Coordinates of C-alpha atoms in Angstrom, one line a residue:
X1 CA -0.1 0.4 0.1
X2 CA 1.1 3.7 -0.9
X3 CA 2.2 5.2 2.2
X4 CA -0.4 7.7 3.7
X5 CA 1.3 10.4 4.4
X6 CA 1.6 13.3 0.5
X7 CA 2.9 16.6 0.0
X8 CA 1.1 18.9 -2.7
X9 CA 2.6 22.6 -3.9
X10 CA 0.6 24.9 -5.2
X11 CA 3.1 26.8 -7.4
X12 CA 2.0 30.2 -8.2
X13 CA 2.7 32.9 -11.5
X14 CA 1.2 36.1 -12.5
X15 CA -2.0 35.9 -10.4
X16 CA -1.6 32.6 -11.9
X17 CA -1.8 28.3 -10.4
X18 CA 0.6 25.8 -12.1
X19 CA -2.9 22.5 -12.1
X20 CA -2.8 19.3 -12.9
X21 CA -5.3 17.8 -14.7
X22 CA -5.7 14.3 -13.9
X23 CA -6.7 12.7 -17.5
X24 CA -3.5 10.2 -17.7
X25 CA -4.2 7.3 -15.1
X26 CA -6.8 4.9 -15.3
X27 CA -8.7 4.0 -12.0
X28 CA -7.2 7.8 -10.7
X29 CA -9.3 8.7 -7.4
X30 CA -9.1 12.5 -9.3
X31 CA -10.0 11.4 -12.3
X32 CA -10.6 14.4 -14.6
X33 CA -9.9 17.0 -11.6
X34 CA -8.5 20.0 -11.8
X35 CA -5.2 19.2 -8.2
X36 CA -2.2 21.7 -7.5
X37 CA 1.3 18.8 -8.1
X38 CA 1.8 16.6 -5.4
X39 CA 2.5 13.3 -4.3
X40 CA 3.1 9.8 -1.7
X41 CA 6.0 9.9 1.0
X42 CA 8.5 7.6 -1.1
X43 CA 10.6 4.8 2.2
X44 CA 12.8 7.6 4.6
X45 CA 11.0 11.1 3.4
X46 CA 10.6 14.2 4.5
X47 CA 7.5 16.4 3.6
X48 CA 10.1 18.8 1.4
X49 CA 12.4 15.5 0.1
X50 CA 8.6 14.4 -0.8
X51 CA 7.8 17.8 -2.9
X52 CA 10.9 19.1 -4.1
X53 CA 10.9 15.1 -5.9
X54 CA 8.2 15.0 -6.8
X55 CA 7.3 18.8 -8.7
X56 CA 10.8 17.6 -10.3
X57 CA 8.9 14.3 -11.9
X58 CA 5.7 16.1 -12.2
X59 CA 6.6 19.2 -13.5
X60 CA 10.4 19.6 -14.5
X61 CA 10.6 22.6 -12.1
X62 CA 12.7 22.9 -9.7
X63 CA 11.4 25.4 -6.9
X64 CA 14.0 27.5 -4.8
X65 CA 11.9 28.1 -2.0
X66 CA 8.8 27.2 -1.3
X67 CA 6.3 27.6 1.8
X68 CA 4.3 24.9 4.7
X69 CA 1.8 26.4 4.4
X70 CA -0.6 23.9 6.8
X71 CA -1.5 19.9 7.5
X72 CA -4.3 18.6 5.5
X73 CA -6.3 15.3 6.7
X74 CA -8.6 13.5 4.6
X75 CA -11.2 11.1 5.4
X76 CA -13.3 9.1 2.9
X77 CA -15.5 6.2 3.2
X78 CA -13.1 3.3 5.2
X79 CA -10.5 4.5 2.9
X80 CA -7.0 5.5 5.4
X81 CA -6.7 8.0 6.6
X82 CA -4.4 10.2 3.9
X83 CA -2.3 13.6 5.4
X84 CA -1.2 16.1 3.3
X85 CA 1.5 18.5 2.8
X86 CA 0.5 21.6 1.4
X87 CA 2.9 23.8 0.1
X88 CA 3.7 27.6 -2.2
X89 CA 6.0 28.8 -3.9
X90 CA 6.8 31.1 -6.8
X91 CA 10.4 30.8 -7.1
X92 CA 11.5 28.0 -9.0
X93 CA 13.6 27.6 -11.5
X94 CA 13.5 24.7 -15.1
X95 CA 11.4 24.4 -18.2
X96 CA 7.6 22.7 -18.3
X97 CA 7.7 18.5 -18.9
X98 CA 5.5 16.8 -20.4
X99 CA 3.3 15.0 -17.7
X100 CA 2.0 10.9 -17.3
X101 CA -0.2 12.4 -14.9
X102 CA -2.2 14.7 -17.0
X103 CA -1.8 18.0 -18.3
X104 CA 0.2 20.7 -16.9
X105 CA -1.6 24.8 -17.5
X106 CA -1.0 28.0 -16.1
X107 CA -4.8 28.8 -14.8
X108 CA -6.2 32.3 -13.8
X109 CA -7.0 32.3 -9.5
X110 CA -9.6 33.9 -10.7
X111 CA -11.0 30.5 -12.8
X112 CA -10.3 27.7 -10.9
X113 CA -14.1 28.2 -9.1
X114 CA -15.2 27.5 -12.5
X115 CA -13.1 24.0 -12.6
X116 CA -13.7 20.6 -12.0
X117 CA -12.0 19.7 -8.8
X118 CA -12.4 18.5 -4.8
X119 CA -15.0 21.5 -2.9
X120 CA -12.0 21.0 0.1
X121 CA -10.0 22.0 -2.6
X122 CA -12.0 25.8 -2.9
X123 CA -11.0 26.1 1.3
X124 CA -7.3 25.4 1.4
X125 CA -6.5 27.3 -1.5
X126 CA -9.1 30.8 0.1
X127 CA -6.7 30.4 3.1
X128 CA -4.0 30.5 1.1
X129 CA -5.6 33.8 -0.5
X130 CA -6.5 35.1 3.0
X131 CA -2.0 34.6 4.6
X132 CA -3.4 32.6 6.9
X133 CA -0.5 31.4 9.2
X134 CA -0.1 27.6 9.0
X135 CA -3.1 25.5 9.3
X136 CA -4.6 22.6 10.7
X137 CA -7.1 21.1 7.5
X138 CA -9.4 18.4 8.2
X139 CA -12.4 17.2 5.4
X140 CA -15.2 14.7 5.7
X141 CA -15.6 13.1 2.2
X142 CA -18.9 10.5 1.5
X143 CA -18.9 9.5 -1.2
X144 CA -16.6 12.0 -2.8
X145 CA -19.2 14.8 -1.5
X146 CA -18.0 16.9 1.3
X147 CA -19.4 16.8 4.1
X148 CA -17.7 18.4 7.1
X149 CA -15.0 21.1 7.5
X150 CA -12.6 21.1 11.1
X151 CA -10.1 24.5 10.8
X152 CA -7.7 23.9 13.7
X153 CA -9.5 21.8 15.4
X154 CA -13.3 24.6 14.6
X155 CA -15.9 22.8 13.1
X156 CA -16.3 25.6 9.8
X157 CA -19.2 23.1 7.6

């Protein structure tokens, strides 16, 4: 079984995020959704090791600096809990490559809501945009639909 520890990064440029449209993998829980870039920890990796490796593998970009913004706990039906380390970066180098997990595209922040995405992503993207200090967000899904959300231990939905 894959690690239930993951990273996700929102790379920013010109009021846009680099988003991954997950259209390539079979049996992908994120199929057809637009998400940031990241993935599962490999044995022995720190969150930063995983972040840097996943961003390089999926985008070809090398992060020069990044900010650790929060921890997101996902609970979904009977699946094991997933703990995601959430990052942002606007300091990177390199050229975009083709991603084997889907299509990479710069999306205006204001246009993200129009795309197919997880409902909870709007909560943590809003927290990032508001400059919320480091946060813990727990998202509870049933059959793909967001049922509850808790910010720093307090129910917000």
